[in-house]
Coordinates of C-alpha atoms in Angstrom, one line a residue:
M26 CA 34.1 9.7 6.0
T27 CA 34.8 10.6 9.6
G28 CA 32.8 13.0 11.8
Q29 CA 35.6 15.5 11.6
Q30 CA 35.6 15.4 7.8
R31 CA 31.9 15.7 7.6
F32 CA 32.0 18.7 9.9
M33 CA 34.8 20.4 7.9
R34 CA 32.9 19.8 4.7
G35 CA 29.9 21.6 6.2
W36 CA 32.0 24.6 7.2
M37 CA 33.9 24.9 3.9
G38 CA 31.1 24.1 1.5
L39 CA 28.1 25.8 3.3
V40 CA 26.0 27.8 0.8
L41 CA 24.2 31.0 1.6
V42 CA 20.7 30.4 3.0
G43 CA 18.0 32.7 4.1
T44 CA 14.7 32.8 5.9
F45 CA 12.1 35.1 7.4
C46 CA 10.6 32.4 9.8
W47 CA 13.1 31.8 12.6
A48 CA 12.6 30.7 16.2
A49 CA 13.0 33.4 18.8
S50 CA 14.4 30.9 21.3
A51 CA 17.4 28.5 21.2
Q52 CA 15.2 25.8 19.6
E53 CA 15.7 24.1 16.2
A54 CA 13.4 25.9 13.6
T55 CA 12.3 25.2 10.1
F56 CA 12.4 27.9 7.5
P57 CA 10.8 28.3 4.1
R58 CA 12.5 26.3 1.3
E59 CA 11.7 29.0 -1.3
L60 CA 14.4 31.3 0.1
H61 CA 17.1 28.7 -0.2
P62 CA 19.4 28.6 -3.3
W63 CA 18.5 24.9 -3.9
G64 CA 15.3 24.5 -1.9
R65 CA 13.3 27.0 -4.1
F66 CA 13.7 24.8 -7.2
P67 CA 11.8 21.7 -8.2
V68 CA 13.3 18.2 -8.0
G69 CA 15.3 17.5 -11.2
S70 CA 16.8 21.0 -11.5
W71 CA 20.5 20.9 -12.3
K72 CA 23.6 22.9 -13.1
R73 CA 27.0 22.3 -14.6
V74 CA 30.0 24.4 -13.7
R75 CA 33.7 24.3 -14.7
T76 CA 36.4 25.1 -12.2
I77 CA 40.0 25.9 -13.2
S78 CA 42.5 25.7 -10.4
Q79 CA 46.2 26.6 -10.3
S80 CA 49.0 26.1 -7.8
L81 CA 51.7 28.7 -7.9
D82 CA 55.4 28.7 -6.9
E83 CA 57.3 31.5 -5.1
R84 CA 57.8 33.5 -8.3
G85 CA 54.1 33.3 -9.1
Q86 CA 54.6 30.8 -11.9
V87 CA 52.1 28.0 -12.4
L88 CA 53.2 24.7 -10.9
S89 CA 50.1 22.7 -11.8
E90 CA 46.6 23.2 -13.2
S91 CA 43.4 21.2 -13.0
I92 CA 40.1 21.5 -14.9
T93 CA 37.0 20.1 -13.3
D94 CA 33.4 19.9 -14.6
T95 CA 30.8 19.4 -11.9
R96 CA 27.1 18.6 -12.6
T97 CA 24.9 18.9 -9.6
T98 CA 21.3 17.7 -9.6
L99 CA 18.5 18.2 -7.0
T100 CA 17.1 14.7 -6.4
A101 CA 14.9 15.4 -3.4
V102 CA 13.6 18.4 -1.4
G103 CA 11.5 18.6 1.7
P104 CA 10.5 21.1 4.4
E105 CA 13.8 20.8 6.3
S106 CA 16.4 19.3 3.9
Y107 CA 17.4 18.6 0.3
T108 CA 19.5 16.0 -1.5
L109 CA 22.0 16.6 -4.2
Q110 CA 23.7 14.2 -6.7
T111 CA 27.1 15.4 -7.8
E112 CA 29.0 14.0 -10.8
V113 CA 32.6 15.2 -11.2
T114 CA 34.6 15.0 -14.5
V115 CA 38.3 15.8 -14.4
E116 CA 40.7 16.5 -17.3
V117 CA 43.7 14.2 -17.0
A118 CA 46.3 14.2 -19.9
S119 CA 43.8 15.7 -22.3
R120 CA 41.2 13.1 -21.4
W121 CA 38.1 13.6 -19.4
I122 CA 37.5 11.1 -16.6
T123 CA 34.2 10.9 -14.8
G124 CA 34.0 9.7 -11.2
L125 CA 31.1 7.8 -9.5
P126 CA 28.1 10.0 -8.6
Q127 CA 28.0 11.2 -5.0
V128 CA 24.7 11.7 -3.2
T129 CA 24.6 14.0 -0.1
R130 CA 21.7 15.3 2.0
H131 CA 21.8 18.8 3.5
G132 CA 19.7 20.7 6.0
F133 CA 18.7 24.3 5.1
Y134 CA 20.9 25.6 7.9
G135 CA 23.9 23.9 6.3
E136 CA 23.8 21.0 8.8
T137 CA 24.2 17.3 7.9
P138 CA 21.0 15.7 9.2
P139 CA 20.4 14.6 11.9
Q140 CA 22.9 17.1 13.2
A141 CA 21.5 19.3 16.1
V142 CA 20.7 22.9 15.3
N143 CA 20.1 25.7 17.8
V144 CA 18.8 29.1 16.7
R145 CA 18.7 32.2 18.8
R146 CA 17.4 35.6 17.8
L147 CA 19.6 38.6 18.4
P148 CA 18.6 42.3 18.3
D149 CA 17.7 43.5 14.7
A150 CA 20.3 45.7 13.1
P151 CA 20.6 47.8 9.8
L152 CA 23.2 46.8 7.3
T153 CA 24.7 49.1 4.7
I154 CA 25.6 47.7 1.3
D155 CA 27.2 50.0 -1.3
G156 CA 25.4 53.0 0.2
R157 CA 22.0 51.2 0.6
T158 CA 20.8 50.6 4.1
V159 CA 18.8 47.4 4.6
N160 CA 17.0 46.5 7.9
C161 CA 18.0 43.0 8.9
Q162 CA 17.0 40.3 11.4
V163 CA 20.0 38.9 13.2
R164 CA 20.2 35.3 14.1
Q165 CA 22.8 33.1 15.7
V166 CA 22.8 29.5 14.5
V167 CA 24.9 26.8 16.4
L168 CA 25.6 23.5 14.8
A169 CA 27.2 20.8 17.0
G170 CA 29.0 17.8 15.8
E171 CA 31.8 15.4 16.5
G172 CA 34.4 17.8 15.1
G173 CA 33.4 20.7 17.4
K174 CA 31.0 23.6 17.3
L175 CA 30.1 25.8 14.3
I176 CA 28.6 29.2 15.1
H177 CA 27.0 31.4 12.5
T178 CA 25.8 35.0 13.0
L179 CA 23.4 35.8 10.1
H180 CA 22.0 39.1 8.9
L181 CA 18.7 38.3 7.1
A182 CA 16.5 40.4 4.8
D183 CA 13.6 38.4 3.4
Q184 CA 12.8 41.0 0.7
V185 CA 16.4 41.4 -0.6
P186 CA 18.0 38.6 -2.5
P187 CA 20.2 36.7 -1.7
F188 CA 18.4 37.1 1.7
V189 CA 21.5 36.3 3.9
L190 CA 23.4 39.5 3.4
R191 CA 26.2 38.8 5.9
R192 CA 27.4 35.8 7.8
E193 CA 30.2 35.5 10.3
S194 CA 31.2 31.9 11.0
T195 CA 33.5 30.3 13.6
L196 CA 34.6 26.7 13.9
E197 CA 35.7 25.7 17.3
N198 CA 36.9 22.1 18.0
G199 CA 37.9 22.6 21.6
Q200 CA 41.3 21.2 21.1
S201 CA 43.7 23.9 19.8
E202 CA 43.4 27.6 19.1
E203 CA 45.5 26.8 16.0
K204 CA 42.6 24.8 14.6
R205 CA 40.1 27.6 15.2
R206 CA 38.8 28.8 11.8
T207 CA 36.7 31.8 11.0
A208 CA 35.0 33.1 7.9
L209 CA 33.1 36.3 6.8
I210 CA 30.6 36.2 4.0
E211 CA 29.2 39.6 3.0
V212 CA 27.2 40.9 0.1
V213 CA 29.1 43.9 -1.3
A214 CA 26.8 44.8 -4.2
L215 CA 23.1 44.3 -5.1
D216 CA 21.1 44.3 -8.3
L217 CA 24.1 44.0 -10.6
P218 CA 23.4 43.1 -14.3
F219 CA 25.1 39.8 -15.2
R220 CA 24.7 37.9 -18.5
I221 CA 23.6 34.3 -18.1
G222 CA 22.7 32.2 -21.1
G223 CA 22.4 35.2 -23.3
E224 CA 20.1 37.1 -20.9
L225 CA 20.9 39.9 -18.5
K226 CA 20.0 38.8 -15.0
S227 CA 19.9 40.6 -11.7
A228 CA 22.7 39.3 -9.5
S229 CA 24.6 40.0 -6.3
L230 CA 28.4 40.2 -5.6
I231 CA 29.4 38.3 -2.6
K232 CA 32.8 38.4 -0.9
T233 CA 34.0 35.5 1.3
T234 CA 37.1 35.7 3.4
Q235 CA 38.2 32.5 5.2
F236 CA 40.9 33.0 7.9
L237 CA 42.9 29.7 8.0
P238 CA 45.6 28.7 10.6
R239 CA 48.4 29.3 8.0
G240 CA 46.9 31.9 5.6
S241 CA 43.6 33.0 4.2
K242 CA 41.3 32.5 1.2
T243 CA 39.3 35.2 -0.5
T244 CA 36.5 34.5 -3.0
F245 CA 34.3 36.9 -5.0
E246 CA 31.1 35.2 -6.2
I247 CA 28.3 36.1 -8.5
H248 CA 25.0 34.9 -7.0
C249 CA 21.7 34.9 -9.1
V250 CA 18.4 33.6 -7.7
D251 CA 17.4 32.3 -11.2
V252 CA 20.2 29.7 -11.1
P253 CA 19.9 26.4 -9.2
G254 CA 22.3 26.7 -6.2
G255 CA 22.7 30.4 -6.8
V256 CA 26.4 30.6 -7.8
A257 CA 26.9 31.7 -11.4
A258 CA 30.7 32.5 -11.2
H259 CA 33.5 32.9 -8.8
W260 CA 37.2 34.0 -8.5
A261 CA 39.3 32.8 -5.6
T262 CA 42.8 33.3 -4.3
E263 CA 44.5 31.6 -1.4
T264 CA 47.5 33.0 0.4
N265 CA 50.0 31.6 2.9
G266 CA 51.1 33.1 6.2
A267 CA 53.5 35.5 4.4
G268 CA 50.7 36.8 2.1
R269 CA 52.0 35.1 -1.0
V270 CA 49.3 33.7 -3.4
I271 CA 49.8 29.9 -3.5
R272 CA 46.5 28.9 -5.2
R273 CA 43.9 30.5 -7.4
S274 CA 40.7 29.3 -9.1
T275 CA 37.8 30.5 -11.3
L276 CA 34.4 29.0 -11.7
E277 CA 32.0 29.5 -14.6
L278 CA 28.5 28.4 -15.2
L279 CA 28.3 26.1 -18.3
D280 CA 24.6 25.3 -18.3
F281 CA 21.6 24.6 -16.1
G282 CA 18.1 23.3 -16.4
I283 CA 14.8 23.4 -14.6
P284 CA 12.1 20.8 -15.3
S285 CA 9.3 21.9 -17.6
G286 CA 5.8 22.7 -16.4
E287 CA 7.1 24.7 -13.4
E288 CA 5.3 27.9 -12.7
E289 CA 5.7 29.3 -9.3
E290 CA 5.4 32.7 -7.6
F291 CA 7.6 33.3 -4.6
S292 CA 5.7 33.9 -1.4
S293 CA 8.1 36.7 -0.3
G294 CA 6.8 38.8 -3.2
T295 CA 10.3 39.8 -4.1
F296 CA 10.4 38.1 -7.5
R297 CA 8.6 35.6 -9.7
R298 CA 9.7 32.7 -11.8
H299 CA 7.8 31.5 -14.8
R300 CA 9.7 28.8 -16.7
S301 CA 8.7 26.1 -19.1
G302 CA 11.7 23.8 -19.3
K303 CA 14.1 26.6 -20.1
T304 CA 17.7 25.4 -20.3
M305 CA 20.9 27.5 -20.8
R306 CA 23.3 25.9 -23.2
R307 CA 26.8 26.8 -24.4
G308 CA 29.6 25.0 -26.1
D309 CA 32.4 24.0 -23.9
G310 CA 34.9 22.5 -26.4
R311 CA 34.3 18.9 -25.5

């Protein structure tokens, strides 16, 4: 994988992260793992999701459809990074084919270690979400790599999951304005009831808008702090430059698990987790 590909993967696949312990200068800083969607969980935690993707023609008819199951397992976690093992199974001609497991290491800022990270504190600012005003710390995070420079402006609230309530991102590669990419991730609703594994959980609704050189992609995502990785569902549409939908996808959580014997209280005081090997199960027709 080239440096450009690694950099693009970091931009497209970056998950929401949060912290209340950031550097006030432009120095790399470590932040608490318990506020990260994967970092808060013990090694061995896992989830399995199913993604259905469709490509559409000019009349909105389905050209092709793919179904993918992805199992992601947390294999290591430390004060500054975590490691995931991903196993992907794809349906091909009514048969399920599983690829080789892929192992990737990530920093809590979304960087690929040892990628350099600079953090700068900006003036604090309030953020209003569905009529509720939340006081936020504002941080600018700059990730530098072979593919260019990735700049995030984050609005953080350590007492309000999912903690990063807004993120504006820009990828600059210094070569062409056409290759400049931006994204806006914003929480649009808090404390929504969402059923996961037969239980109603508190969840957030997150809207992500990616502005691409020849179109845009909009994703609505259900995020729950009780689920490893955070994401419990999503609905995405991609449009071309003329505004026509060319691709769409859905994601659903099939099951997840957290190793037994874990009993942990979050230091932020926002919520607690007391689990003893609880696993969500559901039939998936396979």
